[in-house]
XYZ file of C-alpha atoms in Angstrom:
558
model
C 164.835 216.009 155.974
C 162.094 217.127 153.579
C 159.110 217.070 155.959
C 158.698 218.381 159.509
C 155.633 218.042 161.754
C 155.599 220.305 164.805
C 153.420 219.736 167.860
C 153.411 221.696 171.084
C 156.138 219.638 172.755
C 158.564 219.648 169.820
C 162.011 220.826 171.054
C 162.683 222.982 167.985
C 159.892 225.352 169.071
C 161.815 226.345 172.188
C 165.256 226.437 170.612
C 164.768 227.958 167.177
C 161.445 229.844 167.112
C 161.505 232.401 169.968
C 164.639 234.475 169.353
C 166.814 235.690 166.504
C 169.642 233.461 167.601
C 172.628 233.048 165.329
C 172.472 229.911 163.192
C 174.787 228.807 160.403
C 173.005 229.107 157.092
C 173.391 225.409 156.364
C 171.779 224.424 159.662
C 168.236 224.168 158.303
C 168.641 224.499 154.549
C 170.742 221.363 154.618
C 167.581 219.462 155.545
C 165.969 220.596 152.281
C 162.685 221.222 154.121
C 159.791 221.092 151.615
C 156.792 220.476 153.887
C 156.080 222.003 157.275
C 153.053 220.972 159.352
C 152.226 222.820 162.570
C 149.470 221.385 164.764
C 148.245 222.453 168.188
C 151.282 224.575 169.042
C 151.371 227.395 171.587
C 153.988 229.728 170.147
C 156.099 232.129 172.142
C 155.747 234.537 169.209
C 152.616 235.948 167.549
C 153.612 234.535 164.168
C 154.000 230.920 163.134
C 157.038 231.788 161.035
C 159.061 234.712 162.403
C 161.136 236.688 159.939
C 164.495 235.378 161.172
C 163.529 231.913 159.863
C 162.730 233.083 156.305
C 166.262 232.532 154.934
C 166.166 228.893 156.012
C 162.930 228.041 154.177
C 164.153 228.570 150.636
C 162.847 225.131 149.576
C 159.536 225.128 151.455
C 156.619 224.175 149.180
C 153.823 223.121 151.565
C 152.755 224.823 154.791
C 149.898 223.494 156.954
C 148.868 225.127 160.230
C 146.017 223.735 162.342
C 144.521 224.125 165.815
C 146.895 226.744 167.191
C 144.869 228.824 169.650
C 147.120 231.869 170.117
C 148.520 232.526 166.644
C 147.835 236.008 165.239
C 149.795 235.789 161.973
C 151.492 233.185 159.820
C 154.319 235.247 158.325
C 155.996 237.992 160.359
C 157.005 240.474 157.674
C 157.435 243.491 159.947
C 161.235 243.243 160.272
C 162.030 241.907 156.814
C 164.525 244.104 155.032
C 166.138 241.851 152.443
C 164.580 240.113 149.449
C 163.516 236.616 150.593
C 162.156 233.823 148.359
C 159.956 231.018 149.720
C 158.651 228.840 146.854
C 155.346 227.895 148.494
C 152.839 225.966 146.399
C 150.223 225.239 149.094
C 149.119 227.035 152.265
C 146.460 225.325 154.398
C 145.203 227.138 157.508
C 142.508 225.478 159.613
C 140.932 226.165 162.991
C 143.033 229.152 164.043
C 140.589 231.183 166.183
C 142.907 234.154 166.915
C 144.485 234.500 163.456
C 144.028 238.074 162.167
C 146.498 238.081 159.252
C 148.333 235.585 157.076
C 151.002 238.185 156.341
C 151.039 240.757 159.167
C 152.192 243.421 156.712
C 152.220 243.759 152.947
C 155.659 242.335 152.036
C 155.757 244.550 148.897
C 158.251 242.238 147.211
C 160.516 241.661 150.205
C 158.992 238.219 150.699
C 158.425 236.549 147.353
C 156.472 233.398 146.426
C 157.442 232.701 142.808
C 155.561 229.386 142.383
C 151.866 228.979 141.540
C 150.225 228.832 144.950
C 146.969 227.467 146.434
C 145.620 229.160 149.571
C 143.044 227.265 151.681
C 141.609 228.814 154.850
C 138.897 227.261 157.028
C 137.523 228.171 160.460
C 139.694 231.192 161.159
C 137.000 233.334 162.722
C 139.068 236.432 163.577
C 140.741 237.091 160.245
C 139.473 240.242 158.502
C 141.714 240.438 155.418
C 143.176 237.422 153.674
C 145.802 238.712 151.262
C 147.861 241.884 151.054
C 147.780 243.561 147.660
C 151.291 242.627 146.539
C 150.603 238.936 147.209
C 147.312 239.128 145.298
C 149.246 240.498 142.327
C 151.539 237.458 142.454
C 151.109 233.785 141.564
C 148.014 232.810 143.518
C 146.341 230.008 141.544
C 143.500 228.940 143.838
C 141.792 230.604 146.808
C 139.369 228.721 149.050
C 138.004 230.435 152.153
C 135.306 228.934 154.375
C 133.776 229.572 157.795
C 135.587 232.819 158.609
C 133.000 234.890 160.478
C 134.883 238.222 160.622
C 136.350 238.249 157.124
C 135.512 241.544 155.416
C 137.697 241.485 152.298
C 139.833 238.999 150.427
C 142.377 241.601 149.367
C 143.411 244.534 151.525
C 144.527 247.289 149.161
C 147.423 249.671 149.508
C 145.928 253.191 149.668
C 148.960 254.910 148.108
C 149.273 252.391 145.301
C 145.551 252.570 144.619
C 145.663 256.344 144.154
C 148.542 256.033 141.698
C 146.797 253.260 139.719
C 143.340 254.834 139.733
C 143.256 255.368 135.973
C 145.067 252.189 135.006
C 143.955 248.643 134.452
C 144.545 246.753 137.693
C 145.543 243.102 137.387
C 144.973 241.124 140.541
C 145.423 237.380 140.647
C 147.032 237.124 137.203
C 147.141 233.317 137.543
C 144.027 232.724 139.648
C 141.867 229.995 138.108
C 139.566 229.026 141.016
C 137.901 231.150 143.712
C 135.760 229.385 146.337
C 134.098 231.426 149.100
C 131.736 229.763 151.578
C 130.013 230.860 154.793
C 131.579 234.301 155.095
C 128.740 236.351 156.647
C 130.605 239.692 156.778
C 132.322 239.567 153.409
C 131.101 242.636 151.564
C 133.481 242.631 148.603
C 136.319 240.507 147.343
C 138.865 243.301 147.182
C 138.927 246.851 148.296
C 138.994 248.317 144.814
C 135.328 247.456 144.522
C 134.397 249.952 147.229
C 136.334 252.763 145.574
C 135.878 254.946 142.535
C 137.993 252.889 140.188
C 138.310 254.813 136.939
C 140.334 252.126 135.275
C 139.363 248.491 134.910
C 140.057 245.243 136.682
C 141.554 242.200 134.992
C 141.301 238.557 136.089
C 142.731 236.975 132.962
C 142.784 233.279 133.960
C 139.853 232.979 136.325
C 137.809 229.911 135.286
C 135.648 228.953 138.262
C 133.901 231.075 140.917
C 131.817 229.641 143.756
C 130.168 231.922 146.336
C 127.977 230.244 148.964
C 126.340 231.760 152.061
C 128.074 235.118 151.864
C 125.189 237.085 153.317
C 126.595 240.621 153.035
C 127.665 240.592 149.392
C 125.495 242.766 147.137
C 127.400 242.167 143.915
C 130.222 239.890 142.828
C 132.128 241.828 140.205
C 132.515 245.422 139.082
C 131.137 246.139 135.622
C 134.626 246.941 134.351
C 136.101 243.516 135.064
C 137.787 241.403 132.405
C 137.083 237.691 132.864
C 137.468 236.184 129.444
C 138.306 232.703 130.779
C 135.533 232.092 133.308
C 133.684 228.817 132.691
C 131.659 228.216 135.845
C 129.807 230.612 138.146
C 128.014 229.118 141.177
C 126.162 231.490 143.530
C 124.008 230.145 146.359
C 122.394 231.460 149.547
C 123.625 235.023 149.155
C 120.535 236.729 150.542
C 121.670 240.347 149.946
C 122.957 239.810 146.419
C 121.300 242.271 144.033
C 123.474 241.981 140.920
C 126.154 239.667 139.629
C 127.906 242.586 137.946
C 127.605 245.904 139.748
C 127.013 249.278 138.228
C 130.382 250.988 137.821
C 129.734 254.704 137.485
C 133.319 255.350 136.497
C 133.215 252.895 133.619
C 132.327 254.304 130.230
C 129.919 252.723 127.806
C 132.862 251.785 125.609
C 134.539 250.014 128.516
C 131.358 248.109 129.287
C 130.942 247.105 125.693
C 134.421 245.678 125.589
C 134.631 243.950 128.944
C 131.359 242.514 130.191
C 130.945 239.599 127.794
C 131.651 236.140 129.242
C 132.648 234.310 126.078
C 133.662 231.038 127.774
C 131.007 230.738 130.484
C 129.589 227.216 130.278
C 127.838 226.722 133.628
C 125.731 229.166 135.639
C 124.150 228.135 138.980
C 121.971 230.584 140.932
C 120.139 229.424 144.050
C 118.414 231.117 146.980
C 119.439 234.682 146.215
C 116.156 236.351 147.139
C 117.223 239.922 146.309
C 118.797 239.115 142.963
C 117.071 241.115 140.236
C 119.632 241.498 137.479
C 122.584 239.661 136.055
C 124.117 243.026 135.116
C 123.066 246.705 135.321
C 121.268 248.528 132.519
C 124.425 250.349 131.469
C 125.922 247.033 130.400
C 122.967 246.092 128.258
C 122.801 249.524 126.653
C 125.899 248.581 124.673
C 123.808 245.953 122.898
C 126.059 243.073 123.887
C 124.895 239.551 124.743
C 126.166 237.937 127.937
C 127.462 234.341 127.914
C 126.863 233.283 124.303
C 128.158 229.744 124.944
C 126.310 228.887 128.166
C 125.584 225.134 128.310
C 124.422 224.384 131.885
C 121.961 226.586 133.753
C 120.679 226.000 137.299
C 117.950 228.272 138.705
C 115.452 228.674 141.502
C 112.285 230.790 141.387
C 114.116 234.125 141.665
C 116.631 233.030 139.066
C 113.866 232.109 136.638
C 112.260 235.536 137.106
C 115.601 237.252 136.510
C 116.278 235.262 133.352
C 112.803 236.013 132.010
C 113.393 239.741 132.450
C 116.776 239.691 130.763
C 116.089 237.332 127.865
C 117.033 239.922 125.200
C 120.559 240.072 126.622
C 121.210 236.434 127.550
C 121.996 233.873 124.902
C 120.490 230.517 125.922
C 120.632 228.858 122.525
C 123.384 226.447 123.579
C 121.847 225.296 126.876
C 121.996 221.488 127.038
C 121.212 221.005 130.746
C 118.657 222.972 132.780
C 118.208 222.467 136.540
C 115.223 223.883 138.419
C 115.647 223.644 142.190
C 114.634 225.238 145.455
C 111.109 226.285 144.533
C 109.637 226.925 147.988
C 110.691 223.657 149.523
C 109.402 224.614 152.976
C 107.033 222.640 155.158
C 104.376 225.350 155.378
C 103.950 227.238 152.122
C 101.194 228.732 150.059
C 100.259 226.127 147.463
C 100.187 228.809 144.756
C 103.912 229.367 145.266
C 104.743 225.769 144.332
C 103.600 225.814 140.719
C 105.925 224.481 138.067
C 107.255 227.428 135.987
C 105.492 226.437 132.768
C 105.537 230.087 131.581
C 109.316 229.904 131.504
C 109.197 227.122 128.938
C 106.742 229.116 126.867
C 108.955 232.209 126.750
C 112.447 230.736 126.594
C 113.803 229.107 123.485
C 116.019 226.138 124.359
C 116.621 224.468 120.993
C 119.551 222.337 122.193
C 118.303 221.203 125.587
C 119.061 217.544 126.326
C 118.646 217.202 130.083
C 116.192 218.608 132.636
C 116.743 218.217 136.392
C 113.966 219.191 138.819
C 115.074 219.011 142.459
C 114.486 220.153 146.035
C 111.109 221.753 145.361
C 107.476 221.602 146.476
C 105.897 220.957 143.079
C 102.838 218.715 143.074
C 103.016 218.255 139.320
C 105.658 218.530 136.623
C 104.477 219.613 133.163
C 100.939 220.438 134.382
C 98.449 219.834 131.557
C 95.859 222.148 133.121
C 98.247 225.126 132.870
C 99.352 224.759 129.275
C 99.623 228.008 127.315
C 97.524 228.621 124.236
C 100.599 228.260 122.052
C 102.320 224.994 122.974
C 104.835 224.922 120.116
C 107.829 225.987 122.237
C 106.756 223.625 125.013
C 106.590 220.766 122.527
C 110.034 221.545 121.099
C 111.620 221.412 124.538
C 109.873 218.157 125.477
C 110.753 216.504 122.186
C 114.413 217.446 122.580
C 114.826 216.046 126.103
C 117.058 212.989 126.332
C 117.486 212.881 130.112
C 115.080 213.722 132.941
C 115.902 213.626 136.654
C 113.335 214.240 139.418
C 114.986 214.424 142.836
C 113.760 215.260 146.335
C 110.276 216.411 145.336
C 108.454 215.349 148.476
C 105.033 216.721 147.440
C 105.113 215.459 143.858
C 101.935 213.573 142.957
C 102.265 213.487 139.167
C 105.231 213.603 136.845
C 103.017 215.039 134.141
C 104.726 212.811 131.606
C 101.316 211.928 130.211
C 101.610 215.251 128.408
C 104.023 213.557 126.020
C 101.378 211.723 124.033
C 99.439 215.009 123.806
C 102.240 217.186 122.446
C 104.909 214.806 121.164
C 104.395 211.910 118.790
C 107.678 210.271 119.741
C 109.909 211.208 122.689
C 113.711 211.175 122.543
C 113.963 210.454 126.272
C 116.627 207.786 126.862
C 117.380 208.239 130.583
C 114.916 208.742 133.442
C 115.782 208.930 137.140
C 113.326 209.493 139.988
C 114.374 209.516 143.637
C 113.075 210.778 146.976
C 109.566 211.663 145.786
C 107.583 210.605 148.845
C 104.045 211.339 147.585
C 104.337 209.803 144.132
C 102.094 206.707 143.676
C 102.877 205.943 140.045
C 105.335 207.154 137.452
C 103.640 207.058 134.050
C 100.345 205.862 132.530
C 100.489 203.012 130.047
C 99.479 205.251 127.144
C 102.610 207.348 127.665
C 104.889 204.296 127.399
C 104.081 204.165 123.694
C 105.819 207.546 123.295
C 108.944 206.438 125.187
C 110.319 204.458 122.284
C 113.922 205.510 123.025
C 113.968 204.875 126.786
C 117.103 202.893 127.729
C 117.751 203.589 131.420
C 115.158 203.844 134.206
C 116.139 204.345 137.854
C 113.631 204.744 140.710
C 114.551 204.869 144.400
C 113.371 206.092 147.810
C 109.780 206.822 146.792
C 107.816 205.718 149.851
C 104.316 205.852 148.330
C 105.048 204.372 144.889
C 102.748 201.445 144.128
C 103.386 200.911 140.408
C 105.829 202.300 137.889
C 103.402 202.002 134.980
C 99.702 202.365 135.741
C 97.006 201.097 133.389
C 94.857 203.821 131.816
C 91.926 201.415 131.920
C 92.469 198.696 134.528
C 89.835 196.453 132.937
C 90.652 197.257 129.328
C 91.770 195.059 126.436
C 93.926 192.244 127.791
C 95.204 191.588 124.282
C 96.982 194.931 124.082
C 100.794 194.781 123.990
C 102.968 197.457 125.608
C 106.410 197.364 124.048
C 109.641 198.778 125.499
C 112.024 198.376 122.624
C 115.248 199.896 123.910
C 115.301 199.379 127.689
C 118.806 198.324 128.773
C 118.774 198.986 132.493
C 116.021 199.018 135.115
C 116.711 199.736 138.793
C 114.038 199.716 141.512
C 115.352 200.418 144.998
C 113.881 201.198 148.424
C 110.237 201.312 147.339
C 108.399 199.962 150.410
C 104.883 200.073 148.890
C 105.702 198.919 145.370
C 103.363 196.091 144.370
C 104.318 195.706 140.710
C 106.171 197.302 137.868
C 102.890 197.388 135.868
C 99.458 197.060 137.469
C 97.506 196.296 134.273
C 96.834 193.048 132.419
C 98.205 193.987 129.017
C 101.289 192.113 127.865
C 104.638 193.763 128.495
C 107.070 193.113 125.667
C 110.767 193.842 126.197
C 112.772 193.585 122.978
C 116.436 194.050 123.890
C 118.866 192.801 126.499
C 118.521 194.451 129.897
C 119.904 194.370 133.421
C 117.159 194.470 136.042
C 117.981 195.225 139.675
C 115.334 195.167 142.417
C 116.269 195.812 146.027
C 114.358 196.548 149.233
C 110.941 196.360 147.562
C 109.391 194.081 150.197
C 105.749 194.331 149.072
C 106.384 193.633 145.385
C 104.277 190.539 144.668
C 104.688 190.352 140.902
C 106.453 192.155 138.096
C 103.219 192.632 136.122
C 99.585 191.523 136.383
C 99.732 190.514 132.726
C 102.139 188.449 130.677
C 105.767 189.530 130.357
C 107.854 188.663 127.316
C 111.605 189.077 127.633
C 114.602 187.857 125.601
C 116.858 185.141 126.998
C 119.592 187.721 127.577
C 117.682 189.437 130.397
C 119.603 189.544 133.703
C 117.505 189.849 136.864
C 118.933 190.451 140.332
C 116.772 190.827 143.445
C 118.387 191.906 146.712
C 121.747 190.812 145.356
C 120.561 187.368 144.201
C 120.868 186.614 140.480
C 118.271 184.480 138.722
C 118.287 182.161 135.745
C 117.817 183.753 132.341
C 115.093 181.182 131.645
C 112.811 182.335 134.480
C 109.976 184.766 133.752
C 110.125 188.052 135.741
C 106.664 187.422 137.183
C 107.758 184.047 138.530
C 111.015 185.429 139.885
C 109.385 188.317 141.755
C 106.580 186.143 143.133
C 109.092 183.554 144.310
C 111.126 186.170 146.158
C 108.036 187.749 147.684
C 106.869 184.397 149.077
C 110.351 183.671 150.334
C 110.483 187.021 152.090
C 107.028 186.516 153.614
C 107.961 183.086 154.964
C 111.182 184.477 156.421
C 109.295 187.287 158.139
C 106.787 184.861 159.693
C 109.374 182.411 160.978
């Protein structure tokens, strides 16, 4: 038997678990047990696995414990005297309201887990410390902890060992690659060393990804003297007391800072709703003259994050940023309008020579790229706009103007190839017809869930020259979805000329009477689908849309 699932009425709980009864060694090991699942059990012991069962779990690789109301610990290490090996690769603990420890004592090598191990803990509200120090110095590969209200620290340190190692480099989690902490309101630090006067330095040699969400008591994430040469992604959200990413370490010397604080492999940095955050790192770090994160490629910020970046520009290398996300700018129902301005100053101050994609989301902006707020020197603004290849506008409920008409003012020809707009409830049109002439590279256009949108392209002069031709040379894909007030793709009478092959999908646009109020020229290779129905390549888009509108109207009246 390789797998065993225990519920409260399983007979083995009454026979094997309660007492240290004598059992032949081959009794359980002969089953080659590799996976143990415990669900809804009321144990007669405080621990899920008492110490007398350790010798019989020498092949156990997966342990899952769920919905056990009276469990206080998972491993009872108190009476362990001999060296025991359990080759666990995965521990999953969920909904254990009375759990206070995973290991009820630091095993200090008496209980060994030699394999790379993932630890996942969710909804264990009474646990205060997750890992003893000796386990944290072992082969933990991934730690994920969520919804543990009383958790104070991830690692509980050994006071004696800490005193002996005070001047040494401390290596915790030598194989840890992913750390995910979410909704831990009392977590103040990740391990106890951070609250002490550590004169040495801390090493996390393989850590690649850190996510910290809704940890309201954390004031900083890492000590200044930490080595994290492998970290690639740092995601910090809703940490309302966070002041610094890297804390001031008074014990660390300038030489130590100079050597250790650089994040050479950091590619993605996300900072959101951290109202107290003022600095990425303390002044002592920057005094060494080092630049943080020289290879950063993806940056996601809210208003506070933008302000922090602006202040620390001399020390942050943003030259390799390819994707910038701006989100969470005062997206409340009742806000001061002045607080919802697009951060145009940021684009004036920050050089982003390699930017390819801009995402603006979950904010209360009324206008993107506001022309009325342009700085005197627009050269940096123009460089950023000309370099953009992708633009996504998402969940901007107050947005009234995309501001894309700025393109023909600052940029002769845009490199934008991909444009997506969704959940912008106040937006009535996307772009003016004069701007379309700048979008010579546009290939993909997606618009959805914009309740007020009436036209995608609006005519600059509704009664202008009917002989004018608006050409979209490169469009390959057009998707219009859930636009209840959309009347047409273009509301003017100029001719729309589509050069290349394209797939057009229109769905749930019930008021769309025509594709355009002028002529539409398309190649034979155009594919049009409306509400899942495909149409002949020979039909003109105006005829197709009008036909479907009439059909829908007749259906509604019948």
